[in-house]
PDB file of C-alpha atoms in Angstrom:
ATOM      1  CA  MET A   1      -4.306   1.136  -5.415  1.00 41.00           C
ATOM      2  CA  PRO A   2      -6.909   2.606  -2.943  1.00 47.00           C
ATOM      3  CA  PHE A   3      -5.698   5.882  -1.590  1.00 42.00           C
ATOM      4  CA  ASN A   4      -5.875   6.424   2.191  1.00 43.00           C
ATOM      5  CA  GLN A   5      -5.924   9.540   4.525  1.00 44.00           C
ATOM      6  CA  LYS A   6      -2.170   8.939   4.983  1.00 42.00           C
ATOM      7  CA  THR A   7      -1.464   8.865   1.445  1.00 40.00           C
ATOM      8  CA  LEU A   8      -3.530  11.999   0.544  1.00 38.00           C
ATOM      9  CA  PHE A   9      -1.927  14.055   3.578  1.00 40.00           C
ATOM     10  CA  PHE A  10       1.444  13.068   2.262  1.00 42.00           C
ATOM     11  CA  CYS A  11       0.676  14.073  -1.292  1.00 38.00           C
ATOM     12  CA  ALA A  12      -0.691  17.325  -0.254  1.00 37.00           C
ATOM     13  CA  CYS A  13       2.445  17.902   1.833  1.00 39.00           C
ATOM     14  CA  SER A  14       4.577  17.292  -1.162  1.00 41.00           C
ATOM     15  CA  ILE A  15       2.784  19.734  -3.345  1.00 38.00           C
ATOM     16  CA  LEU A  16       2.967  22.282  -0.750  1.00 40.00           C
ATOM     17  CA  TRP A  17       6.963  21.929  -0.074  1.00 41.00           C
ATOM     18  CA  VAL A  18       7.776  22.062  -3.895  1.00 42.00           C
ATOM     19  CA  PRO A  19       8.091  26.060  -3.899  1.00 40.00           C
ATOM     20  CA  VAL A  20      10.226  25.894  -1.214  1.00 43.00           C
ATOM     21  CA  VAL A  21      12.645  23.643  -2.457  1.00 44.00           C
ATOM     22  CA  ILE A  22      12.740  24.901  -5.697  1.00 42.00           C
ATOM     23  CA  ALA A  23      13.515  28.611  -4.164  1.00 39.00           C
ATOM     24  CA  ASN A  24      16.938  27.083  -2.696  1.00 57.00           C
ATOM     25  CA  SER A  25      17.888  25.270  -5.910  1.00 62.00           C
ATOM     26  CA  ARG A  26      20.905  27.235  -5.780  1.00 75.00           C
ATOM     27  CA  ASP A  27      22.082  24.874  -3.265  1.00 77.00           C
ATOM     28  CA  THR A  28      22.525  21.983  -5.842  1.00 76.00           C
ATOM     29  CA  GLN A  29      25.055  24.403  -7.651  1.00 80.00           C
ATOM     30  CA  GLN A  30      27.198  24.577  -4.749  1.00 85.00           C
ATOM     31  CA  PRO A  31      30.370  22.124  -4.173  1.00 88.00           C
ATOM     32  CA  ILE A  32      29.695  18.677  -1.942  1.00 88.00           C
ATOM     33  CA  THR A  33      31.897  18.229   0.920  1.00 91.00           C
ATOM     34  CA  ILE A  34      31.818  14.785   2.851  1.00 93.00           C
ATOM     35  CA  GLU A  35      33.448  14.034   6.191  1.00 95.00           C
ATOM     36  CA  ALA A  36      33.459  10.353   7.501  1.00 95.00           C
ATOM     37  CA  ASP A  37      35.466   7.714   9.573  1.00 96.00           C
ATOM     38  CA  GLN A  38      36.236   6.170   6.558  1.00 97.00           C
ATOM     39  CA  ALA A  39      36.140   6.107   3.056  1.00 95.00           C
ATOM     40  CA  VAL A  40      36.512   3.232   0.298  1.00 96.00           C
ATOM     41  CA  ILE A  41      36.705   4.604  -3.304  1.00 93.00           C
ATOM     42  CA  ASP A  42      36.313   1.957  -6.271  1.00 93.00           C
ATOM     43  CA  GLU A  43      37.505   3.499  -9.371  1.00 91.00           C
ATOM     44  CA  LYS A  44      36.480   0.293 -11.345  1.00 94.00           C
ATOM     45  CA  THR A  45      32.879   0.300 -10.226  1.00 95.00           C
ATOM     46  CA  GLN A  46      32.889   4.411  -9.908  1.00 94.00           C
ATOM     47  CA  THR A  47      31.282   4.384  -6.474  1.00 94.00           C
ATOM     48  CA  SER A  48      32.614   5.606  -3.432  1.00 94.00           C
ATOM     49  CA  LEU A  49      31.287   4.010   0.160  1.00 96.00           C
ATOM     50  CA  TYR A  50      31.641   6.824   3.167  1.00 96.00           C
ATOM     51  CA  THR A  51      30.949   5.201   6.734  1.00 96.00           C
ATOM     52  CA  GLY A  52      31.115   6.296  10.339  1.00 96.00           C
ATOM     53  CA  HIS A  53      29.768   9.701  11.373  1.00 96.00           C
ATOM     54  CA  VAL A  54      29.021  10.828   7.874  1.00 96.00           C
ATOM     55  CA  ILE A  55      28.464  14.458   7.096  1.00 95.00           C
ATOM     56  CA  LEU A  56      27.609  15.698   3.556  1.00 92.00           C
ATOM     57  CA  LYS A  57      27.206  19.391   3.141  1.00 92.00           C
ATOM     58  CA  GLN A  58      26.156  21.375   0.108  1.00 90.00           C
ATOM     59  CA  GLY A  59      25.353  25.047  -0.010  1.00 88.00           C
ATOM     60  CA  GLY A  60      22.785  25.210   2.906  1.00 89.00           C
ATOM     61  CA  ILE A  61      22.156  21.470   2.689  1.00 90.00           C
ATOM     62  CA  GLU A  62      23.352  19.247   5.540  1.00 93.00           C
ATOM     63  CA  VAL A  63      23.006  15.262   6.079  1.00 93.00           C
ATOM     64  CA  LYS A  64      24.273  13.217   8.743  1.00 96.00           C
ATOM     65  CA  ALA A  65      23.811   9.446   8.283  1.00 96.00           C
ATOM     66  CA  ASN A  66      25.816   6.122   9.267  1.00 97.00           C
ATOM     67  CA  THR A  67      27.002   5.511   5.426  1.00 97.00           C
ATOM     68  CA  LEU A  68      26.691   7.407   2.176  1.00 95.00           C
ATOM     69  CA  THR A  69      27.178   5.771  -1.189  1.00 96.00           C
ATOM     70  CA  VAL A  70      28.098   7.892  -4.341  1.00 94.00           C
ATOM     71  CA  TYR A  71      27.739   6.647  -7.545  1.00 95.00           C
ATOM     72  CA  THR A  72      29.660   8.302 -10.602  1.00 92.00           C
ATOM     73  CA  LYS A  73      29.687   7.964 -14.351  1.00 93.00           C
ATOM     74  CA  LYS A  74      32.600   9.277 -16.543  1.00 90.00           C
ATOM     75  CA  GLY A  75      33.373  11.570 -13.176  1.00 85.00           C
ATOM     76  CA  GLN A  76      29.975  12.936 -13.105  1.00 88.00           C
ATOM     77  CA  LEU A  77      27.629  12.460 -10.063  1.00 87.00           C
ATOM     78  CA  GLN A  78      24.731  10.179 -10.601  1.00 91.00           C
ATOM     79  CA  ARG A  79      23.137   9.203  -7.357  1.00 92.00           C
ATOM     80  CA  VAL A  80      23.753   9.277  -3.773  1.00 92.00           C
ATOM     81  CA  ILE A  81      22.259   7.218  -1.153  1.00 93.00           C
ATOM     82  CA  VAL A  82      22.412   7.800   2.570  1.00 94.00           C
ATOM     83  CA  GLU A  83      21.385   5.365   5.400  1.00 95.00           C
ATOM     84  CA  GLY A  84      21.384   5.571   9.081  1.00 94.00           C
ATOM     85  CA  ASP A  85      19.365   5.191  12.205  1.00 92.00           C
ATOM     86  CA  PRO A  86      18.321   7.963  11.626  1.00 94.00           C
ATOM     87  CA  VAL A  87      19.441   9.817   8.537  1.00 93.00           C
ATOM     88  CA  ASN A  88      19.111  13.623   9.593  1.00 94.00           C
ATOM     89  CA  TYR A  89      18.518  16.239   6.849  1.00 92.00           C
ATOM     90  CA  LYS A  90      18.563  20.135   7.071  1.00 92.00           C
ATOM     91  CA  GLN A  91      18.364  22.573   4.443  1.00 90.00           C
ATOM     92  CA  GLN A  92      18.784  26.445   5.691  1.00 88.00           C
ATOM     93  CA  GLN A  93      16.138  29.075   4.183  1.00 81.00           C
ATOM     94  CA  GLN A  94      16.572  32.302   4.024  1.00 79.00           C
ATOM     95  CA  GLY A  95      13.809  34.280   5.762  1.00 81.00           C
ATOM     96  CA  HIS A  96      12.186  31.158   6.690  1.00 84.00           C
ATOM     97  CA  GLU A  97      12.599  28.196   9.355  1.00 89.00           C
ATOM     98  CA  ASP A  98      14.934  25.467   8.317  1.00 87.00           C
ATOM     99  CA  ILE A  99      13.547  22.592   6.581  1.00 88.00           C
ATOM    100  CA  ARG A 100      14.327  19.444   8.736  1.00 92.00           C
ATOM    101  CA  GLY A 101      13.754  15.586   7.984  1.00 90.00           C
ATOM    102  CA  MET A 102      14.675  12.338   9.394  1.00 93.00           C
ATOM    103  CA  SER A 103      14.378   8.872   7.641  1.00 91.00           C
ATOM    104  CA  GLN A 104      16.237   5.499   7.719  1.00 94.00           C
ATOM    105  CA  ARG A 105      17.502   6.269   3.750  1.00 93.00           C
ATOM    106  CA  MET A 106      17.489   8.977   1.538  1.00 91.00           C
ATOM    107  CA  GLU A 107      18.417   9.179  -2.083  1.00 89.00           C
TER     108      GLU A 107
END
């Protein structure tokens, strides 16, 4: 697969962001809170679907989306997928500017 300038730029940016993300790994140890207009929890498939004005918070991380799907296994979080038009991501940084991002989908 040939590399183009956009691919190389993305790879370079990804490498530069790694230390910033690792520095705030304490966020992943915090409890997760989810707000939404509706929630459908299916215990049999161990999935939860949140829709409408979804806000997920964990430590200094905040994600706003249209839908959020949570997958668990034996009560443990396995995967989270958020979709929106767009999904907005913000992570607070001590002593630095907040990290912000937008996408149609994040996992």
